[in-house]
XYZ file of C-alpha atoms in Angstrom:
735
model
C -95.637 28.540 -22.645
C -94.876 28.517 -18.936
C -92.097 26.332 -17.617
C -92.919 24.061 -14.694
C -90.879 21.790 -12.467
C -91.877 18.156 -12.246
C -91.145 15.827 -9.358
C -87.814 14.764 -10.861
C -86.460 18.332 -11.083
C -83.837 19.231 -8.463
C -84.981 21.444 -5.628
C -83.382 24.899 -6.248
C -82.890 25.485 -2.531
C -81.193 22.115 -2.082
C -79.041 22.716 -5.142
C -77.991 26.139 -3.841
C -77.187 24.670 -0.441
C -75.058 21.952 -2.078
C -73.135 24.531 -4.098
C -72.514 26.668 -1.015
C -71.427 23.635 0.978
C -68.990 22.604 -1.763
C -67.596 26.140 -1.953
C -67.140 26.192 1.833
C -65.300 22.874 1.646
C -63.085 24.199 -1.119
C -62.353 27.333 0.900
C -61.430 25.216 3.929
C -58.972 23.280 1.771
C -57.567 26.562 0.461
C -57.117 27.818 4.027
C -55.346 24.575 4.859
C -53.110 25.083 1.849
C -52.273 28.606 2.946
C -51.454 27.342 6.431
C -49.055 24.798 4.940
C -47.465 27.341 2.622
C -43.737 27.820 2.907
C -43.118 31.231 4.456
C -39.648 31.742 5.882
C -38.753 34.523 8.317
C -37.189 37.586 6.715
C -33.683 36.822 7.976
C -33.662 33.606 5.900
C -34.679 35.348 2.664
C -31.676 36.214 0.450
C -30.974 39.939 0.485
C -33.543 40.721 3.203
C -32.169 42.110 6.473
C -28.612 42.257 5.111
C -26.236 45.101 5.824
C -25.924 47.745 3.138
C -23.120 47.062 0.641
C -21.250 50.008 -0.878
C -21.777 50.357 -4.616
C -18.033 50.180 -5.247
C -17.882 46.794 -3.524
C -20.919 45.586 -5.466
C -19.301 46.472 -8.785
C -15.945 45.027 -7.791
C -17.489 41.655 -6.951
C -19.003 41.247 -10.409
C -16.464 43.155 -12.446
C -16.646 46.657 -13.882
C -16.113 45.330 -17.413
C -19.405 43.408 -17.355
C -21.610 46.345 -16.411
C -19.598 48.691 -18.651
C -19.961 46.649 -21.817
C -23.643 45.918 -21.294
C -24.256 49.572 -20.455
C -22.781 50.708 -23.784
C -24.836 48.195 -25.761
C -27.973 49.358 -23.969
C -27.024 52.973 -24.681
C -26.882 52.511 -28.452
C -30.086 50.492 -28.330
C -31.660 53.604 -26.800
C -30.040 55.838 -29.426
C -31.965 53.968 -32.107
C -35.244 54.380 -30.216
C -34.567 58.075 -29.562
C -33.724 58.711 -33.203
C -36.941 57.043 -34.296
C -38.988 59.191 -31.914
C -37.451 62.545 -32.711
C -37.191 62.005 -36.464
C -40.674 60.502 -36.864
C -42.168 63.593 -38.579
C -39.270 63.711 -41.073
C -39.695 60.026 -41.863
C -43.449 60.561 -42.200
C -42.896 63.317 -44.740
C -40.378 61.300 -46.768
C -42.505 58.144 -46.926
C -45.899 59.896 -47.081
C -47.752 57.896 -44.418
C -50.544 58.746 -41.935
C -50.206 59.096 -38.161
C -51.599 55.611 -37.600
C -49.316 54.010 -40.189
C -46.290 55.801 -38.795
C -47.166 54.777 -35.252
C -47.508 51.138 -36.251
C -44.284 51.144 -38.287
C -42.296 53.016 -35.651
C -43.336 50.679 -32.839
C -43.289 47.523 -34.943
C -39.891 46.562 -33.611
C -41.022 47.065 -30.024
C -44.431 45.512 -30.517
C -42.993 42.449 -32.229
C -39.886 42.191 -30.058
C -41.675 39.138 -28.640
C -40.366 37.361 -31.737
C -36.890 37.850 -30.284
C -37.558 37.722 -26.535
C -39.030 34.232 -26.627
C -36.229 32.382 -28.487
C -33.473 34.554 -26.992
C -34.729 33.973 -23.452
C -34.932 30.265 -24.255
C -31.351 30.210 -25.588
C -30.008 32.323 -22.716
C -31.225 29.731 -20.197
C -29.473 26.950 -22.138
C -26.163 28.330 -23.445
C -23.526 31.001 -22.782
C -25.362 34.268 -22.535
C -22.522 36.476 -23.778
C -22.671 34.681 -27.120
C -26.401 35.297 -27.302
C -25.835 38.992 -26.521
C -23.157 39.266 -29.197
C -25.393 37.777 -31.872
C -28.457 39.897 -31.224
C -26.395 43.079 -30.907
C -24.877 42.448 -34.335
C -28.386 42.075 -35.755
C -29.373 45.393 -34.160
C -26.430 47.182 -35.758
C -27.135 45.790 -39.223
C -30.801 46.807 -39.218
C -30.100 50.235 -37.705
C -27.827 50.814 -40.676
C -30.478 49.514 -43.070
C -33.108 51.900 -41.627
C -31.197 54.790 -43.132
C -31.523 53.216 -46.591
C -35.285 52.564 -46.775
C -37.320 53.961 -49.693
C -40.788 52.517 -49.050
C -43.016 52.177 -45.994
C -42.875 48.376 -46.120
C -39.069 48.519 -46.043
C -39.242 50.578 -42.856
C -41.459 47.885 -41.389
C -38.863 45.227 -42.234
C -35.986 47.173 -40.690
C -38.029 47.946 -37.578
C -38.763 44.250 -37.139
C -35.031 43.592 -37.529
C -34.065 46.179 -34.930
C -36.776 44.758 -32.671
C -35.085 41.365 -32.921
C -31.764 43.037 -32.168
C -33.262 44.631 -29.058
C -34.311 41.185 -27.869
C -31.093 40.687 -25.923
C -32.590 42.240 -22.781
C -33.501 38.862 -21.198
C -29.868 37.767 -21.566
C -28.549 41.153 -20.348
C -30.694 41.055 -17.218
C -29.923 37.409 -16.503
C -26.169 38.077 -16.661
C -26.426 41.080 -14.336
C -28.572 39.191 -11.805
C -25.984 36.406 -11.606
C -22.868 38.597 -11.761
C -23.595 40.984 -8.858
C -24.659 40.455 -5.203
C -28.319 40.569 -4.203
C -27.647 43.420 -1.757
C -26.749 45.713 -4.656
C -28.782 44.178 -7.455
C -31.222 47.086 -7.860
C -28.314 49.540 -8.042
C -26.610 47.442 -10.705
C -29.784 47.395 -12.751
C -30.038 51.150 -12.149
C -26.556 51.712 -13.571
C -27.349 49.479 -16.526
C -30.647 51.236 -17.172
C -29.025 54.618 -16.744
C -28.170 54.100 -20.403
C -31.848 54.671 -21.233
C -32.173 58.239 -19.944
C -28.652 59.068 -21.079
C -29.684 57.766 -24.487
C -32.770 59.939 -24.309
C -30.602 62.842 -23.185
C -27.927 62.499 -25.856
C -29.717 60.466 -28.529
C -32.331 62.988 -29.677
C -29.793 65.799 -29.740
C -27.291 63.676 -31.676
C -29.921 62.388 -34.089
C -31.398 65.844 -34.579
C -27.962 67.383 -35.042
C -26.895 64.788 -37.625
C -30.147 65.266 -39.532
C -29.735 69.042 -39.442
C -26.079 68.892 -40.561
C -26.923 66.512 -43.385
C -29.644 68.928 -44.448
C -32.533 68.385 -46.819
C -35.705 66.399 -46.373
C -33.801 63.127 -46.029
C -31.042 64.146 -43.636
C -32.589 61.825 -41.059
C -31.077 58.826 -42.864
C -27.518 59.634 -41.734
C -28.523 59.520 -38.071
C -29.355 55.808 -38.304
C -26.322 54.967 -40.432
C -23.805 56.670 -38.124
C -25.351 55.366 -34.864
C -25.211 51.790 -36.159
C -21.408 51.643 -36.322
C -20.592 51.598 -32.551
C -23.200 48.870 -32.012
C -21.488 46.622 -34.560
C -18.102 47.095 -32.864
C -19.482 46.414 -29.374
C -21.190 43.235 -30.565
C -17.720 41.760 -31.120
C -16.114 43.079 -27.928
C -18.841 41.677 -25.650
C -17.550 38.170 -26.354
C -14.707 38.910 -23.916
C -17.097 39.514 -20.985
C -16.917 36.840 -18.253
C -19.927 34.483 -18.111
C -21.205 34.345 -14.478
C -22.340 31.138 -12.812
C -26.113 30.757 -12.801
C -27.704 31.303 -9.412
C -24.331 32.038 -7.817
C -25.603 34.878 -5.617
C -28.583 32.985 -4.196
C -26.403 29.964 -3.498
C -23.757 32.139 -1.869
C -26.373 33.833 0.328
C -27.836 30.520 1.497
C -24.925 28.055 1.490
C -21.774 30.164 1.572
C -18.929 28.521 -0.320
C -20.387 24.989 -0.076
C -22.556 25.199 -3.184
C -24.449 22.111 -4.432
C -23.279 20.549 -7.668
C -26.221 18.818 -9.308
C -26.950 18.191 -12.977
C -30.065 19.571 -14.641
C -31.838 19.024 -17.902
C -32.077 22.387 -19.728
C -35.517 23.967 -19.250
C -38.057 23.553 -22.024
C -39.854 26.659 -23.231
C -43.366 25.375 -22.559
C -42.457 24.016 -19.121
C -40.655 27.227 -18.165
C -43.568 29.441 -19.142
C -46.051 27.224 -17.325
C -43.926 27.295 -14.163
C -43.398 31.070 -14.358
C -47.120 31.642 -14.741
C -47.654 30.010 -11.344
C -45.390 32.468 -9.488
C -47.997 34.827 -8.077
C -45.802 37.896 -7.597
C -44.491 37.556 -11.118
C -47.970 37.018 -12.536
C -49.323 40.275 -11.083
C -46.202 42.158 -12.148
C -46.730 40.905 -15.698
C -50.346 41.978 -15.818
C -49.462 45.374 -14.385
C -46.681 45.853 -16.939
C -48.973 44.890 -19.791
C -51.536 47.510 -18.791
C -48.932 50.199 -18.159
C -47.314 49.469 -21.515
C -50.298 51.132 -23.166
C -49.141 54.410 -21.626
C -45.359 54.113 -21.713
C -44.765 53.382 -25.389
C -47.542 55.211 -27.200
C -46.451 58.414 -25.466
C -42.994 58.759 -27.024
C -44.257 58.644 -30.634
C -47.338 60.817 -30.337
C -45.771 63.345 -27.994
C -43.178 64.065 -30.701
C -45.996 64.682 -33.192
C -47.670 66.922 -30.622
C -44.527 69.040 -30.301
C -44.340 69.502 -34.050
C -48.008 70.375 -34.578
C -48.642 72.569 -31.521
C -45.269 74.263 -31.102
C -43.907 73.958 -34.664
C -40.638 72.459 -33.374
C -38.283 71.000 -35.965
C -36.206 67.848 -35.494
C -33.331 69.574 -33.708
C -35.653 71.484 -31.365
C -37.629 68.358 -30.488
C -34.331 66.678 -29.788
C -33.449 69.364 -27.247
C -36.834 68.953 -25.510
C -36.421 65.195 -25.098
C -32.792 65.622 -24.069
C -33.578 68.116 -21.303
C -36.484 65.982 -20.058
C -34.174 62.961 -19.886
C -32.288 64.666 -17.060
C -35.106 63.422 -14.846
C -34.335 59.870 -15.923
C -30.617 60.346 -15.269
C -31.486 61.401 -11.716
C -34.174 58.763 -11.291
C -32.148 55.650 -12.184
C -29.594 55.807 -9.332
C -32.183 57.129 -6.884
C -34.510 54.244 -7.734
C -31.690 51.731 -7.329
C -30.785 52.964 -3.847
C -34.422 53.265 -2.751
C -35.481 49.803 -3.916
C -32.341 48.136 -2.512
C -33.076 49.751 0.838
C -36.762 48.849 0.831
C -36.009 45.283 -0.240
C -33.593 44.842 2.685
C -36.340 46.077 5.012
C -39.380 44.399 3.448
C -39.805 43.008 -0.110
C -43.510 44.039 -0.308
C -42.476 47.646 0.340
C -40.110 47.442 -2.627
C -42.966 46.454 -4.963
C -45.201 49.211 -3.618
C -42.375 51.693 -4.173
C -42.008 50.552 -7.790
C -45.743 50.902 -8.377
C -45.734 54.401 -6.920
C -42.744 55.486 -8.994
C -44.371 54.304 -12.219
C -47.459 56.368 -11.459
C -45.319 59.528 -11.811
C -45.496 59.010 -15.557
C -48.857 60.798 -15.427
C -46.840 64.023 -15.435
C -46.263 63.330 -19.128
C -49.944 64.138 -19.663
C -49.655 67.188 -17.420
C -46.809 68.398 -19.659
C -49.149 68.553 -22.653
C -51.300 71.142 -20.853
C -48.439 73.490 -20.030
C -48.654 76.932 -21.710
C -45.200 76.820 -23.293
C -42.137 74.648 -23.864
C -40.098 75.889 -20.843
C -42.888 74.880 -18.431
C -43.495 71.615 -20.314
C -39.969 70.265 -19.867
C -39.979 69.956 -16.023
C -43.224 67.969 -16.112
C -41.772 65.649 -18.727
C -38.627 65.259 -16.607
C -40.690 64.105 -13.592
C -42.379 61.479 -15.775
C -38.981 60.208 -16.952
C -37.681 60.175 -13.376
C -40.500 57.895 -12.228
C -40.091 55.358 -15.032
C -36.304 55.247 -14.818
C -36.380 54.775 -11.040
C -39.032 52.054 -11.166
C -37.657 49.804 -13.914
C -34.370 49.066 -12.131
C -36.140 48.001 -8.958
C -38.631 45.927 -10.883
C -35.862 43.927 -12.570
C -34.288 43.182 -9.197
C -37.625 42.037 -7.727
C -38.279 39.735 -10.683
C -34.856 38.132 -10.173
C -35.681 37.424 -6.517
C -38.880 35.410 -7.126
C -37.887 33.355 -10.194
C -35.818 30.133 -10.001
C -32.406 31.015 -11.390
C -32.541 28.400 -14.152
C -35.612 30.163 -15.602
C -34.457 33.738 -15.133
C -33.879 34.669 -18.781
C -37.243 33.204 -19.754
C -38.816 35.225 -16.946
C -37.391 38.449 -18.320
C -38.493 37.387 -21.791
C -42.054 36.895 -20.587
C -42.011 40.352 -18.976
C -40.921 41.753 -22.339
C -43.757 39.952 -24.105
C -46.318 41.592 -21.859
C -44.960 45.124 -21.940
C -43.899 45.265 -25.606
C -46.405 43.076 -27.391
C -49.509 43.657 -25.294
C -48.688 47.178 -24.177
C -46.608 48.908 -26.846
C -48.084 47.491 -30.028
C -51.766 47.625 -29.127
C -51.296 50.895 -27.261
C -49.762 52.498 -30.356
C -52.591 51.267 -32.584
C -55.314 52.534 -30.241
C -53.550 55.838 -29.618
C -53.020 56.274 -33.366
C -56.695 55.803 -34.116
C -57.699 58.299 -31.425
C -54.940 60.701 -32.503
C -56.159 60.749 -36.097
C -59.696 61.442 -34.852
C -59.187 63.779 -31.879
C -55.543 64.851 -31.829
C -52.502 63.656 -29.875
C -53.238 65.432 -26.577
C -56.785 64.105 -26.263
C -55.704 60.571 -27.202
C -52.929 60.416 -24.592
C -55.100 62.068 -21.922
C -57.736 59.376 -22.395
C -55.241 56.474 -22.387
C -52.452 57.200 -19.932
C -54.022 57.934 -16.491
C -56.374 54.895 -16.472
C -53.576 52.601 -17.678
C -51.253 53.797 -14.909
C -53.958 53.488 -12.244
C -55.058 49.984 -13.187
C -51.576 48.656 -13.886
C -50.132 50.100 -10.681
C -52.980 48.708 -8.580
C -52.533 45.210 -10.012
C -48.805 45.315 -9.375
C -49.311 46.555 -5.811
C -51.767 43.713 -5.155
C -49.035 41.212 -6.047
C -46.839 42.544 -3.223
C -48.661 40.323 -0.718
C -47.200 37.191 -2.350
C -43.543 38.187 -2.640
C -42.335 36.737 0.679
C -43.896 33.371 -0.106
C -42.441 33.285 -3.613
C -38.926 34.083 -2.368
C -39.369 31.405 0.296
C -40.158 28.840 -2.401
C -36.970 29.777 -4.263
C -34.981 29.298 -1.060
C -36.626 25.964 -0.333
C -35.792 24.697 -3.813
C -32.158 25.649 -3.292
C -32.068 24.025 0.142
C -33.470 20.832 -1.328
C -30.642 20.855 -3.865
C -28.148 21.246 -1.032
C -29.712 18.371 0.935
C -29.526 16.129 -2.107
C -25.941 17.210 -2.760
C -24.962 16.336 0.828
C -26.751 12.989 0.626
C -24.908 12.022 -2.544
C -21.567 13.175 -1.087
C -22.193 10.938 1.923
C -22.524 7.910 -0.363
C -26.285 7.705 -0.413
C -27.971 5.652 -3.099
C -29.346 7.608 -6.048
C -32.926 6.443 -6.773
C -34.141 6.106 -10.333
C -36.964 8.534 -9.537
C -37.067 11.263 -6.921
C -40.022 13.532 -6.220
C -39.464 16.244 -3.609
C -41.767 18.903 -2.089
C -44.121 18.711 -5.059
C -47.242 20.885 -5.181
C -49.597 21.044 -8.134
C -52.732 23.054 -8.877
C -55.386 23.126 -11.558
C -55.980 26.855 -11.701
C -56.741 28.051 -8.154
C -57.457 24.514 -6.874
C -54.439 22.740 -5.380
C -54.541 18.959 -5.755
C -51.051 17.857 -4.651
C -49.445 18.956 -1.379
C -45.747 18.480 -0.576
C -45.545 15.034 -2.200
C -42.272 13.136 -1.721
C -41.630 9.748 -3.342
C -38.480 7.734 -4.123
C -38.354 4.720 -6.440
C -35.228 2.562 -6.413
C -33.795 0.794 -9.435
C -35.661 -2.413 -10.256
C -38.413 -1.626 -7.759
C -42.160 -1.881 -8.435
C -44.096 0.784 -6.566
C -47.889 0.613 -6.205
C -49.575 4.014 -6.024
C -52.847 3.615 -4.164
C -55.552 5.916 -2.906
C -59.130 7.025 -3.107
C -60.640 8.500 -6.247
C -59.431 12.071 -6.670
C -56.444 11.557 -4.363
C -54.032 12.888 -7.004
C -52.444 9.633 -8.186
C -52.828 10.274 -11.908
C -51.856 13.929 -11.453
C -48.637 12.820 -9.768
C -47.807 10.593 -12.747
C -48.491 13.512 -15.093
C -46.125 15.724 -13.089
C -43.418 13.048 -13.229
C -43.802 12.445 -16.967
C -43.855 16.156 -17.844
C -47.502 16.380 -18.891
C -48.121 18.783 -15.993
C -45.720 21.346 -14.515
C -45.783 21.606 -10.697
C -46.247 24.795 -8.698
C -43.101 23.913 -6.806
C -40.926 20.917 -6.092
C -38.357 18.787 -7.875
C -38.437 15.729 -10.131
C -35.191 13.835 -10.756
C -34.268 10.858 -12.928
C -31.122 9.048 -11.792
C -30.048 12.175 -9.909
C -30.517 14.529 -12.869
C -33.148 17.236 -12.375
C -35.846 17.141 -15.065
C -38.387 19.431 -13.369
C -38.410 22.005 -16.167
C -37.917 19.677 -19.129
C -40.832 18.815 -21.402
C -42.508 15.440 -21.836
C -40.625 14.659 -25.072
C -37.259 15.171 -23.360
C -38.303 12.974 -20.443
C -39.400 10.186 -22.779
C -35.982 10.226 -24.435
C -34.371 10.227 -20.977
C -36.397 7.145 -20.006
C -39.603 8.295 -18.252
C -42.450 6.593 -20.111
C -46.108 6.708 -19.087
C -48.863 4.321 -20.136
C -52.059 6.383 -19.742
C -55.193 5.030 -18.124
C -58.296 4.164 -20.155
C -58.124 3.640 -23.890
C -54.558 4.349 -24.986
C -54.772 3.193 -28.602
C -55.655 4.734 -31.944
C -58.782 2.674 -32.728
C -58.752 3.125 -36.523
C -55.095 2.108 -36.874
C -54.004 -1.497 -36.923
C -52.126 -3.009 -34.010
C -48.907 -2.910 -36.067
C -49.451 0.774 -36.874
C -50.169 1.554 -33.210
C -46.908 -0.085 -32.199
C -44.973 1.705 -34.919
C -46.364 5.053 -33.814
C -45.511 4.161 -30.225
C -41.833 3.842 -31.161
C -41.759 7.478 -32.311
C -38.346 8.287 -30.839
C -36.575 5.964 -33.304
C -39.248 5.236 -35.906
C -36.799 5.922 -38.763
C -34.338 3.274 -37.505
C -36.011 0.315 -39.192
C -33.560 -2.314 -37.993
C -33.910 -1.276 -34.374
C -37.687 -0.984 -34.708
C -38.035 -4.537 -36.048
C -35.820 -5.910 -33.273
C -37.807 -4.131 -30.560
C -41.122 -5.247 -32.069
C -40.000 -8.864 -31.979
C -38.862 -8.462 -28.376
C -42.115 -6.885 -27.227
C -44.368 -9.293 -29.096
C -42.787 -12.229 -27.255
C -44.387 -10.762 -24.122
C -47.780 -10.422 -25.838
C -48.247 -13.438 -28.154
C -51.932 -12.595 -28.483
C -51.013 -9.353 -30.234
C -48.834 -11.265 -32.686
C -51.987 -12.893 -34.032
C -53.798 -9.545 -34.415
C -51.144 -7.275 -35.880
C -53.247 -6.345 -38.907
C -56.560 -5.900 -37.070
C -57.846 -2.412 -36.150
C -56.993 -1.718 -32.519
C -60.552 -0.543 -31.883
C -61.846 -4.063 -32.573
C -59.758 -5.610 -29.795
C -61.094 -6.443 -26.348
C -60.365 -4.126 -23.421
C -57.617 -6.412 -22.160
C -55.981 -6.625 -25.572
C -56.059 -2.836 -25.931
C -54.328 -2.566 -22.568
C -51.682 -4.953 -23.884
C -51.169 -2.692 -26.920
C -50.756 0.292 -24.610
C -48.166 -1.549 -22.512
C -46.357 -2.730 -25.615
C -46.143 0.838 -26.942
C -44.578 1.951 -23.674
C -42.037 -0.868 -23.663
C -40.955 -0.068 -27.219
C -39.474 3.195 -25.903
C -36.881 1.426 -23.696
C -38.112 2.975 -20.446
C -35.798 3.607 -17.546
C -38.954 3.800 -15.442
C -42.434 2.796 -16.635
C -45.450 4.642 -15.211
C -48.704 2.700 -15.610
C -51.964 4.477 -14.837
C -54.916 2.249 -13.838
C -53.415 -1.114 -14.733
C -56.531 -3.252 -14.191
C -59.330 -0.715 -14.562
C -62.427 -2.251 -16.168
C -60.733 -5.564 -17.058
C -62.049 -9.065 -16.414
C -60.141 -11.080 -13.779
C -58.818 -13.579 -16.321
C -57.420 -10.747 -18.458
C -55.917 -9.064 -15.413
C -54.069 -12.264 -14.614
C -52.511 -12.316 -18.094
C -51.325 -8.723 -17.693
C -49.965 -9.447 -14.233
C -47.841 -12.214 -15.693
C -46.317 -9.698 -18.090
C -45.649 -7.299 -15.212
C -43.975 -10.094 -13.247
C -41.754 -10.856 -16.248
C -40.767 -7.192 -16.542
C -40.092 -7.100 -12.815
C -37.840 -10.119 -13.107
C -35.918 -8.335 -15.869
C -35.249 -5.453 -13.482
C -37.535 -2.818 -15.006
C -38.473 -0.049 -12.564
C -42.222 0.603 -12.484
C -44.787 2.812 -10.765
C -48.304 1.419 -11.062
C -51.506 3.220 -10.145
C -53.907 0.544 -8.971
C -57.302 0.496 -7.275
C -57.143 -3.107 -6.100
C -55.121 -3.669 -2.938
C -54.913 -7.393 -3.707
C -53.355 -6.767 -7.114
C -51.012 -4.167 -5.669
C -49.775 -6.541 -2.987
C -49.260 -9.272 -5.581
C -46.903 -7.282 -7.804
C -45.446 -4.405 -5.756
C -42.375 -4.233 -3.538
C -43.564 -1.032 -1.901
C -46.781 0.942 -1.742
C -47.605 4.629 -1.469
C -51.061 5.590 -0.272
C -52.414 9.042 -1.164
C -55.443 10.872 0.165
C -56.562 14.396 -0.780
C -53.307 15.095 -2.529
C -51.042 14.028 0.342
C -48.942 10.936 0.974
C -50.445 9.169 3.994
C -48.389 5.976 3.877
C -45.149 4.894 2.226
C -43.491 1.555 2.921
C -43.417 -2.185 2.120
C -46.608 -3.262 0.401
C -47.407 -5.940 2.970
C -47.357 -3.401 5.799
C -50.297 -1.676 4.147
C -52.498 -4.574 5.283
C -51.846 -3.517 8.865
C -53.428 -0.121 8.179
C -57.115 -1.002 8.180
C -58.132 2.643 7.816
C -56.182 3.032 4.579
C -57.203 -0.312 3.092
C -60.850 0.441 3.855
C -60.472 3.833 2.149
C -59.113 2.184 -0.992
C -61.957 -0.320 -1.181
C -64.620 2.276 -0.434
C -63.057 4.670 -2.933
C -63.031 2.010 -5.614
C -66.606 1.078 -4.825
C -67.699 4.698 -4.938
C -65.890 5.197 -8.203
C -67.634 2.114 -9.642
């Protein structure tokens, strides 16, 4: 049956034109956003345009002991990985597993290291990092030792998960190094630290192969893991004596000199940190690129070892020599990469990212090595691949440190580990294992590695265009801290609520632009504006329900920008949402009890607070046992307000106070607000009615298209006919 359009159907041409017009409008707003973006000149970006700093001076400033201890821990971490790679065929023979099973078991620790990176990154941003490093290193040593004792395949899986958790200290390692050493030499410091990886590859396979050969028999491989575990256990105790560096010290030194701001901060919440990190464009594209490249980097080490055994009949000791000789490329690459990236970063941060992307692409020589006619010609190709990876990783760690706010640095490194280990290593090993069982190791790696390097490198290179802007945002956040520090030192009043330089986006669409609002103690602030101006979004950003792209939120001078909503409620930021804010099937009493969730088990306090709140809402006293859904709209709004007041707010945020309510009901609610105002409660109220706002508010803020257009005494708003007309027209349009 044919489909026809009647007279009520929209005209396709008109609909298309409307869509194109809306997209053009959105693009204009995006262009306006880009024009307003913070982009500082290079000489104001930390580490850019600086004079070269000798490596000796770099190390002296942060202490040789710090880099030395972390280097040794990283070295024995690599020894475990090298032993697993070179002894994989021996383990396979002992346990009797297939290529796919071995690949999954061998990379289980790396693939599931996310189980460690997430909580360890979280802890490292909240407590002393050297303690975190000590704990995870001890776990690594214990499970390395246990690997030598396994008898079944499932036991190997358990020990590999344990060693994976023990390897999860990298976010803490990198965070310590970024804070301990100057920005001008940061890539070189990471290069020295990561030099442990190729040295581990150089010495580890030979040591592991030699121990297995000396032990003899089919199960000589066990002694390699047992012996290599002992130094790790000793170092896990010694690292406790390493000095803990001040967070963000190098950025603050570069921007402020010795006059560093001293402000208090709520520890970052995991969810808020990850949401904020996801909005850093440079970091986002680096993550995606790492995830794709991880398919190539981690599957290669396992299946290349199997390739050497099957095609060249190399035993464990001989495979160890091959990997050791190839690791010479990594030993050369690490310091070269550090010097190159430090130099490029001083000249131009985008060049540093492009250099990293290009260096990683050299790993394709690992595939070339598999087509060499013999082992002597294979080793140089493998060495070039190792050189590229070793040179790139150090620079990449330094770049990540430059674009992430210092309070979130460990979580940033943790997120990078999630992408490269979980997405790249684990799934790459599974896919490569399936193809290896079907077509052989060389075909599997040839199919996987070049496309992964090409796509991942291209994505990472694309992110280079955002690096200047992201560093500029870090600088601006630090400068705002300094301004606030100076204001407090000068005796300035500390508002209950401060919002500074706040931007917020829903996906690619920005809805708040550089919003700044202060609310003094005991003040009632009316938040006015047209529909879609961003009023409710601003309340969500203040209460922790939405994490801003940039900017700062403070409560009584304490920064809460990266804390979650639950923490902010306990600190005193309480929001009463707009619309229906009750559980309709629960009684009024049950709604109020649920509302007091922060102390619901303290019955005495709960009863006292209920009595106090119900004196403000006598109508609710009569309906305590009625379902909340049966109440009128005004009574439901009273329940919502009562729930907010039960939480002892330091500042109460009320979204759409009078929306949809009859005038007589509004008057009752306004009387409650006046009572709260008389008691000195600080409030921010989103309101559509100018008359209501002027009746209850001390000051008013008018927003339009995500920007603050007016901020001052509420009565002065009447003098701005253009703004008042916009409010009324907006309310009418919304109705």
